[in-house]
Amino acid sequence: MELPFMGDTLIVLVSQLIFFIGGWVFFVKQLFRNYEIRHVFVQLIFSSTLALSLTMFELIIFEIIGFLDSSSRYFHWRLGLTLLLIMVIAVIPYLIAYSCISNVRIVPAKWVQPLTTLIWLCYLYGFWRIGDPFPLLSVSRGIFTIEQAVSRIGVVGVTVMAILSGFGAVNYPYTSMSYFIRPVSQSDVVNLERRLLQTMDMILVKKKRIALDRRRNKPNQKQSIWGMISSVTQRPAGAENIGQLRLEISALEELSRQLFLEAHSMKNMQERERWAATLQGKYFNVLGHFFSLYCLWKIFICTINIIFDRVGKKDPVTRGIEIAVHWCGFDMDIAFWSQHVSFLLVGCIVVTSIRGLLLTLTKFFYKISSSKSSNIIVLVLAQIMGMYFCSSVLLMRMNMPAEYRVIITEVLGGLHFNFYHRWFDVIFLVSALATIVVLYLLHKPPNVDTSM
């Protein structure tokens, strides 16, 4: 019994080492390629969180294909999930608080540690109280348990997943389908740029008039007191109306901003038109049509689930195979094909989830990071990543046949899994509809007032 367990443990540790090295390389080559790594400990935390998160997905795949002994899988499920929860709930929040407080110059060095501990304790209290409005586990099930931690992490993580999924389900067809590309001719771009240049010339002329008027009417240092008073109360002959010129400049600057935004939008549309004509653009256009149908179907299903309080009891793979057997007359082994198709489906979900999250984190990091805040932002991204992958296990359980959910259900205990699926449907629907409204408003070309 000990030899198989040691062999299984060695396999899991080697895979975790590979994941850790991959996270380390991603951190250095992708996230921090434009920054100097000042805290290696931050790099260790990020890589460790990524390795533990990927181990969860690895164990799900091992569960489907029956790799490793069942007792070994159960042990590594509990160990890996416990370590990930410790990182997400205790270690990373403490480091975030410490990094933020230590960067505040007015805080003395001797107060950094006590203030960090105080904020961390307040965070733990808020983390525990977050479960009050939701039907989570009661205190009778214990406080310091995996179930209590996952139940609260799941609320935040599922919310983040649903928001990202709702946005992606709508935004991907919008950015990839040629239907949403507004046709723009080169003459339209040239005319708009000409109007922008004319507006800038008008602003320059009016500002020059103000500068010349100030220089011409500059008061003389030897001027008498009466002359200074009269120069303020009376405008000299031929002087400019400075107030009126400033109002005109303000209106023209607003017009120039609108013209610039419209010119930028036209340039982007031209780039999208050229990209849509390529082979890659045509391929993504086909995918965009498919995802647009998926988005409509998902919105419809989420609405039905919310209205009728419905939660699927069977995974989609088994249900699809049963429909093929009973209604279409196909002769196939349901258990055999359910295992293999579930393996492919979960594998696709794992790959797309990891890729999508890492790309999103990279874009987010580049937009808001700086040399001073980069380490704090990396810790925040590690926190989001841990919650995201931990919640993915909750939702991915529904895509697995019942016989492969046993260990996951035992590890997670008596969680209300139906609540998380219903919560995901609600947030996904709100996120998708809000994205549709925002993209509709952005797709409308701005009304540029050219009466000036």
Short mmCIF file of C-alpha atoms in Angstrom, two decimals, residues 128-448:
data_model
loop_
_atom_site.label_atom_id
_atom_site.label_comp_id
_atom_site.label_asym_id
_atom_site.label_seq_id
_atom_site.Cartn_x
_atom_site.Cartn_y
_atom_site.Cartn_z
CA TRP A 128 -16.42 35.10 7.60
CA ARG A 129 -19.39 37.48 7.59
CA ILE A 130 -19.65 37.34 3.80
CA GLY A 131 -21.51 34.07 4.16
CA ASP A 132 -24.37 35.54 6.23
CA PRO A 133 -26.62 36.61 3.30
CA PHE A 134 -26.12 33.30 1.47
CA PRO A 135 -27.31 29.75 2.20
CA LEU A 136 -23.90 28.41 3.20
CA LEU A 137 -22.91 25.89 5.87
CA SER A 138 -23.86 26.52 9.49
CA VAL A 139 -21.34 26.90 12.30
CA SER A 140 -22.32 23.44 13.56
CA ARG A 141 -20.26 21.97 10.71
CA GLY A 142 -17.15 23.56 12.22
CA ILE A 143 -15.32 26.84 11.64
CA PHE A 144 -11.81 25.93 10.49
CA THR A 145 -12.87 23.40 7.86
CA ILE A 146 -12.40 23.07 4.11
CA GLU A 147 -16.16 23.26 3.59
CA GLN A 148 -16.52 26.61 5.39
CA ALA A 149 -13.57 28.12 3.52
CA VAL A 150 -14.62 26.87 0.08
CA SER A 151 -18.22 27.96 0.64
CA ARG A 152 -17.10 31.59 1.13
CA ILE A 153 -14.37 31.56 -1.49
CA GLY A 154 -16.96 30.13 -3.88
CA VAL A 155 -19.27 33.12 -3.50
CA VAL A 156 -16.56 35.60 -4.53
CA GLY A 157 -14.94 33.32 -7.11
CA VAL A 158 -18.18 32.30 -8.80
CA THR A 159 -19.18 35.97 -8.98
CA VAL A 160 -15.88 36.84 -10.72
CA MET A 161 -16.23 33.86 -13.07
CA ALA A 162 -19.82 34.77 -13.97
CA ILE A 163 -18.91 38.39 -14.68
CA LEU A 164 -15.99 37.38 -16.91
CA SER A 165 -18.06 34.68 -18.64
CA GLY A 166 -20.98 37.03 -19.32
CA PHE A 167 -18.66 39.69 -20.69
CA GLY A 168 -16.69 37.20 -22.82
CA ALA A 169 -19.80 35.49 -24.23
CA VAL A 170 -20.97 38.85 -25.62
CA ASN A 171 -17.67 40.61 -26.32
CA TYR A 172 -16.08 37.76 -28.30
CA PRO A 173 -18.75 37.69 -31.06
CA TYR A 174 -18.70 41.49 -31.12
CA THR A 175 -14.94 41.68 -31.70
CA SER A 176 -14.67 38.74 -34.11
CA MET A 177 -17.76 38.94 -36.35
CA SER A 178 -17.55 41.04 -39.48
CA TYR A 179 -21.22 41.97 -39.03
CA PHE A 180 -20.27 44.48 -36.31
CA ILE A 181 -17.54 46.12 -38.40
CA ARG A 182 -18.72 49.53 -39.55
CA PRO A 183 -17.59 50.16 -43.16
CA VAL A 184 -15.20 53.11 -43.30
CA SER A 185 -13.71 54.56 -46.49
CA GLN A 186 -10.36 56.29 -46.71
CA SER A 187 -12.06 59.50 -47.86
CA ASP A 188 -14.10 59.56 -44.62
CA VAL A 189 -10.90 59.28 -42.59
CA VAL A 190 -9.14 62.00 -44.64
CA ASN A 191 -12.11 64.39 -44.32
CA LEU A 192 -12.35 63.83 -40.58
CA GLU A 193 -8.61 64.36 -40.10
CA ARG A 194 -8.83 67.55 -42.17
CA ARG A 195 -11.63 68.84 -39.96
CA LEU A 196 -9.58 67.96 -36.89
CA LEU A 197 -6.57 69.88 -38.20
CA GLN A 198 -8.78 72.89 -39.06
CA THR A 199 -10.20 72.84 -35.54
CA MET A 200 -6.71 72.72 -34.03
CA ASP A 201 -5.67 75.65 -36.25
CA MET A 202 -8.66 77.66 -35.04
CA ILE A 203 -7.75 76.92 -31.42
CA LEU A 204 -4.16 77.98 -32.08
CA VAL A 205 -5.24 81.23 -33.74
CA LYS A 206 -7.55 82.20 -30.87
CA LYS A 207 -4.90 81.37 -28.23
CA LYS A 208 -2.40 83.44 -30.18
CA ARG A 209 -4.82 86.40 -30.19
CA ILE A 210 -5.12 86.15 -26.40
CA ALA A 211 -1.34 86.03 -25.99
CA LEU A 212 -0.80 89.03 -28.31
CA ASP A 213 -3.52 91.01 -26.53
CA ARG A 214 -1.88 90.33 -23.14
CA ARG A 215 1.50 91.39 -24.48
CA ARG A 216 0.14 94.53 -26.11
CA ASN A 217 -1.86 95.62 -23.07
CA LYS A 218 0.76 94.66 -20.47
CA PRO A 219 0.70 97.40 -17.78
CA ASN A 220 3.77 99.60 -17.49
CA GLN A 221 5.68 99.31 -14.22
CA LYS A 222 5.88 103.14 -13.94
CA GLN A 223 2.14 103.54 -14.54
CA SER A 224 0.26 105.65 -11.99
CA ILE A 225 -2.32 104.20 -9.62
CA TRP A 226 -5.15 105.89 -11.57
CA GLY A 227 -3.90 104.37 -14.81
CA MET A 228 -3.80 100.88 -13.28
CA ILE A 229 -7.38 101.23 -12.00
CA SER A 230 -8.64 102.49 -15.38
CA SER A 231 -6.90 99.63 -17.22
CA VAL A 232 -8.81 97.17 -15.08
CA THR A 233 -12.23 98.84 -15.31
CA GLN A 234 -12.03 99.93 -18.96
CA ARG A 235 -11.01 97.87 -21.97
CA PRO A 236 -8.63 99.76 -24.28
CA ALA A 237 -9.67 100.47 -27.85
CA GLY A 238 -8.91 97.55 -30.17
CA ALA A 239 -8.45 95.09 -27.29
CA GLU A 240 -9.73 91.53 -27.59
CA ASN A 241 -12.72 90.16 -25.68
CA ILE A 242 -10.73 87.63 -23.65
CA GLY A 243 -13.77 86.06 -22.00
CA GLN A 244 -15.50 85.37 -25.31
CA LEU A 245 -12.31 83.96 -26.83
CA ARG A 246 -11.88 81.57 -23.90
CA LEU A 247 -15.44 80.31 -24.29
CA GLU A 248 -14.86 79.71 -28.00
CA ILE A 249 -11.57 77.90 -27.27
CA SER A 250 -13.29 75.66 -24.71
CA ALA A 251 -16.00 74.72 -27.24
CA LEU A 252 -13.43 74.06 -29.96
CA GLU A 253 -11.30 71.89 -27.64
CA GLU A 254 -14.37 69.77 -26.84
CA LEU A 255 -15.07 69.47 -30.57
CA SER A 256 -11.45 68.47 -31.22
CA ARG A 257 -11.70 65.71 -28.59
CA GLN A 258 -14.83 64.32 -30.24
CA LEU A 259 -13.22 64.48 -33.67
CA PHE A 260 -10.09 62.73 -32.38
CA LEU A 261 -12.13 59.93 -30.80
CA GLU A 262 -14.11 59.47 -34.00
CA ALA A 263 -10.92 59.43 -36.08
CA HIS A 264 -9.42 56.85 -33.72
CA SER A 265 -12.57 54.74 -33.99
CA MET A 266 -12.42 54.91 -37.79
CA LYS A 267 -8.78 53.81 -37.79
CA ASN A 268 -9.66 50.85 -35.57
CA MET A 269 -12.53 49.91 -37.89
CA GLN A 270 -10.17 50.01 -40.88
CA GLU A 271 -7.74 47.71 -39.07
CA ARG A 272 -10.59 45.33 -38.23
CA GLU A 273 -11.71 45.36 -41.88
CA ARG A 274 -8.22 44.41 -43.05
CA TRP A 275 -7.98 41.71 -40.37
CA ALA A 276 -11.43 40.30 -41.24
CA ALA A 277 -10.29 39.81 -44.86
CA THR A 278 -7.45 37.48 -43.76
CA LEU A 279 -7.80 33.73 -43.30
CA GLN A 280 -7.55 34.13 -39.53
CA GLY A 281 -10.25 36.80 -39.57
CA LYS A 282 -12.61 34.57 -41.55
CA TYR A 283 -11.98 31.71 -39.13
CA PHE A 284 -12.77 33.88 -36.13
CA ASN A 285 -15.83 35.22 -37.94
CA VAL A 286 -17.23 31.67 -38.13
CA LEU A 287 -16.41 31.13 -34.46
CA GLY A 288 -18.10 34.44 -33.66
CA HIS A 289 -21.36 33.23 -35.24
CA PHE A 290 -21.14 30.04 -33.19
CA PHE A 291 -20.52 31.92 -29.94
CA SER A 292 -23.31 34.37 -30.69
CA LEU A 293 -25.73 31.42 -30.86
CA TYR A 294 -24.18 30.06 -27.66
CA CYS A 295 -24.62 33.43 -25.97
CA LEU A 296 -28.31 33.59 -26.91
CA TRP A 297 -28.82 29.99 -25.80
CA LYS A 298 -27.00 30.60 -22.50
CA ILE A 299 -29.02 33.74 -21.76
CA PHE A 300 -32.23 31.83 -22.52
CA ILE A 301 -31.23 28.84 -20.35
CA CYS A 302 -30.11 31.09 -17.47
CA THR A 303 -33.45 32.91 -17.61
CA ILE A 304 -35.35 29.60 -17.55
CA ASN A 305 -33.22 28.31 -14.66
CA ILE A 306 -33.80 31.48 -12.63
CA ILE A 307 -37.55 31.65 -13.27
CA PHE A 308 -38.29 27.98 -12.64
CA ASP A 309 -35.55 27.45 -10.02
CA ARG A 310 -34.08 24.68 -12.13
CA VAL A 311 -30.64 23.04 -11.78
CA GLY A 312 -29.36 20.32 -14.08
CA LYS A 313 -29.05 16.92 -12.42
CA LYS A 314 -27.07 15.24 -15.19
CA ASP A 315 -23.88 16.39 -16.85
CA PRO A 316 -24.29 17.57 -20.48
CA VAL A 317 -22.10 14.78 -21.87
CA THR A 318 -24.16 11.93 -20.41
CA ARG A 319 -27.41 13.66 -21.36
CA GLY A 320 -26.22 14.19 -24.93
CA ILE A 321 -25.14 10.56 -25.30
CA GLU A 322 -28.44 9.32 -23.86
CA ILE A 323 -30.34 11.47 -26.37
CA ALA A 324 -28.19 10.04 -29.19
CA VAL A 325 -28.89 6.47 -28.03
CA HIS A 326 -32.59 6.67 -27.22
CA TRP A 327 -33.85 9.21 -29.74
CA CYS A 328 -31.45 8.89 -32.68
CA GLY A 329 -31.06 5.13 -32.45
CA PHE A 330 -27.25 5.06 -32.18
CA ASP A 331 -25.77 1.91 -30.67
CA MET A 332 -22.95 2.91 -28.32
CA ASP A 333 -21.58 2.21 -24.87
CA ILE A 334 -22.81 5.11 -22.74
CA ALA A 335 -20.29 4.57 -19.91
CA PHE A 336 -17.32 4.26 -22.29
CA TRP A 337 -18.11 7.31 -24.39
CA SER A 338 -19.20 9.33 -21.37
CA GLN A 339 -15.75 8.88 -19.83
CA HIS A 340 -13.81 9.79 -22.97
CA VAL A 341 -15.99 12.70 -24.05
CA SER A 342 -16.00 14.05 -20.48
CA PHE A 343 -12.21 13.86 -20.51
CA LEU A 344 -12.06 15.91 -23.73
CA LEU A 345 -14.69 18.39 -22.50
CA VAL A 346 -13.02 18.96 -19.13
CA GLY A 347 -9.63 19.18 -20.86
CA CYS A 348 -10.95 21.91 -23.17
CA ILE A 349 -12.49 23.77 -20.22
CA VAL A 350 -9.23 23.55 -18.29
CA VAL A 351 -7.08 24.80 -21.18
CA THR A 352 -9.42 27.64 -22.13
CA SER A 353 -9.90 28.70 -18.49
CA ILE A 354 -6.16 28.82 -17.81
CA ARG A 355 -5.36 30.58 -21.08
CA GLY A 356 -8.21 33.08 -20.76
CA LEU A 357 -7.42 33.95 -17.16
CA LEU A 358 -3.68 34.39 -17.75
CA LEU A 359 -4.31 36.61 -20.80
CA THR A 360 -6.80 38.70 -18.82
CA LEU A 361 -4.40 39.04 -15.89
CA THR A 362 -1.58 40.08 -18.22
CA LYS A 363 -3.66 42.80 -19.91
CA PHE A 364 -4.93 44.02 -16.55
CA PHE A 365 -1.41 44.13 -15.11
CA TYR A 366 0.01 46.15 -18.02
CA LYS A 367 -2.78 48.73 -17.81
CA ILE A 368 -2.58 49.61 -14.13
CA SER A 369 0.87 48.57 -12.95
CA SER A 370 3.84 50.82 -12.24
CA SER A 371 7.29 50.32 -10.79
CA LYS A 372 5.98 51.04 -7.27
CA SER A 373 2.67 49.16 -7.36
CA SER A 374 3.68 46.16 -9.51
CA ASN A 375 4.38 43.80 -6.59
CA ILE A 376 1.08 44.66 -4.88
CA ILE A 377 -0.84 44.12 -8.11
CA VAL A 378 0.83 40.74 -8.63
CA LEU A 379 -0.32 39.68 -5.16
CA VAL A 380 -3.86 40.83 -5.96
CA LEU A 381 -3.77 38.88 -9.23
CA ALA A 382 -2.56 35.79 -7.35
CA GLN A 383 -5.51 36.21 -4.96
CA ILE A 384 -7.97 36.47 -7.84
CA MET A 385 -6.36 33.52 -9.61
CA GLY A 386 -6.62 31.29 -6.52
CA MET A 387 -10.29 32.14 -5.96
CA TYR A 388 -11.06 31.71 -9.66
CA PHE A 389 -9.56 28.23 -9.93
CA CYS A 390 -11.00 27.12 -6.59
CA SER A 391 -14.47 28.15 -7.76
CA SER A 392 -13.91 26.47 -11.12
CA VAL A 393 -13.77 23.14 -9.31
CA LEU A 394 -17.24 23.82 -7.86
CA LEU A 395 -18.78 24.57 -11.25
CA MET A 396 -16.80 21.99 -13.23
CA ARG A 397 -18.19 19.25 -11.00
CA MET A 398 -21.51 19.55 -12.87
CA ASN A 399 -19.78 18.76 -16.20
CA MET A 400 -18.56 15.42 -14.87
CA PRO A 401 -20.59 12.18 -14.80
CA ALA A 402 -21.87 11.21 -11.35
CA GLU A 403 -19.36 8.38 -10.85
CA TYR A 404 -16.44 10.82 -11.22
CA ARG A 405 -17.81 13.34 -8.70
CA VAL A 406 -17.51 11.07 -5.67
CA ILE A 407 -14.13 12.16 -4.32
CA ILE A 408 -14.77 15.84 -5.11
CA THR A 409 -18.07 15.66 -3.22
CA GLU A 410 -16.38 13.93 -0.28
CA VAL A 411 -13.61 16.53 -0.12
CA LEU A 412 -15.94 19.53 -0.40
CA GLY A 413 -18.43 18.05 2.06
CA GLY A 414 -22.03 19.15 2.31
CA LEU A 415 -21.84 22.28 0.18
CA HIS A 416 -25.02 23.53 -1.47
CA PHE A 417 -23.76 23.01 -5.02
CA ASN A 418 -27.10 24.01 -6.55
CA PHE A 419 -26.80 27.45 -4.96
CA TYR A 420 -23.52 28.19 -6.75
CA HIS A 421 -24.92 27.16 -10.14
CA ARG A 422 -28.00 29.31 -9.59
CA TRP A 423 -25.82 32.22 -8.40
CA PHE A 424 -23.65 31.83 -11.51
CA ASP A 425 -26.76 31.99 -13.74
CA VAL A 426 -27.96 35.21 -12.08
CA ILE A 427 -24.61 37.03 -12.30
CA PHE A 428 -23.96 35.72 -15.83
CA LEU A 429 -27.32 37.03 -17.03
CA VAL A 430 -26.76 40.46 -15.47
CA SER A 431 -23.20 40.66 -16.86
CA ALA A 432 -24.22 39.57 -20.37
CA LEU A 433 -27.16 41.99 -20.59
CA ALA A 434 -25.06 44.86 -19.20
CA THR A 435 -22.32 44.11 -21.76
CA ILE A 436 -24.88 44.11 -24.59
CA VAL A 437 -26.14 47.55 -23.51
CA VAL A 438 -22.62 48.99 -23.19
CA LEU A 439 -21.47 47.60 -26.54
CA TYR A 440 -24.62 48.89 -28.21
CA LEU A 441 -23.91 52.39 -26.92
CA LEU A 442 -20.25 52.14 -27.94
CA HIS A 443 -21.12 50.81 -31.41
CA LYS A 444 -23.17 53.92 -32.16
CA PRO A 445 -20.90 56.55 -33.77
CA PRO A 446 -20.62 59.73 -31.70
CA ASN A 447 -22.59 62.71 -32.93
CA VAL A 448 -19.98 65.30 -33.80
#
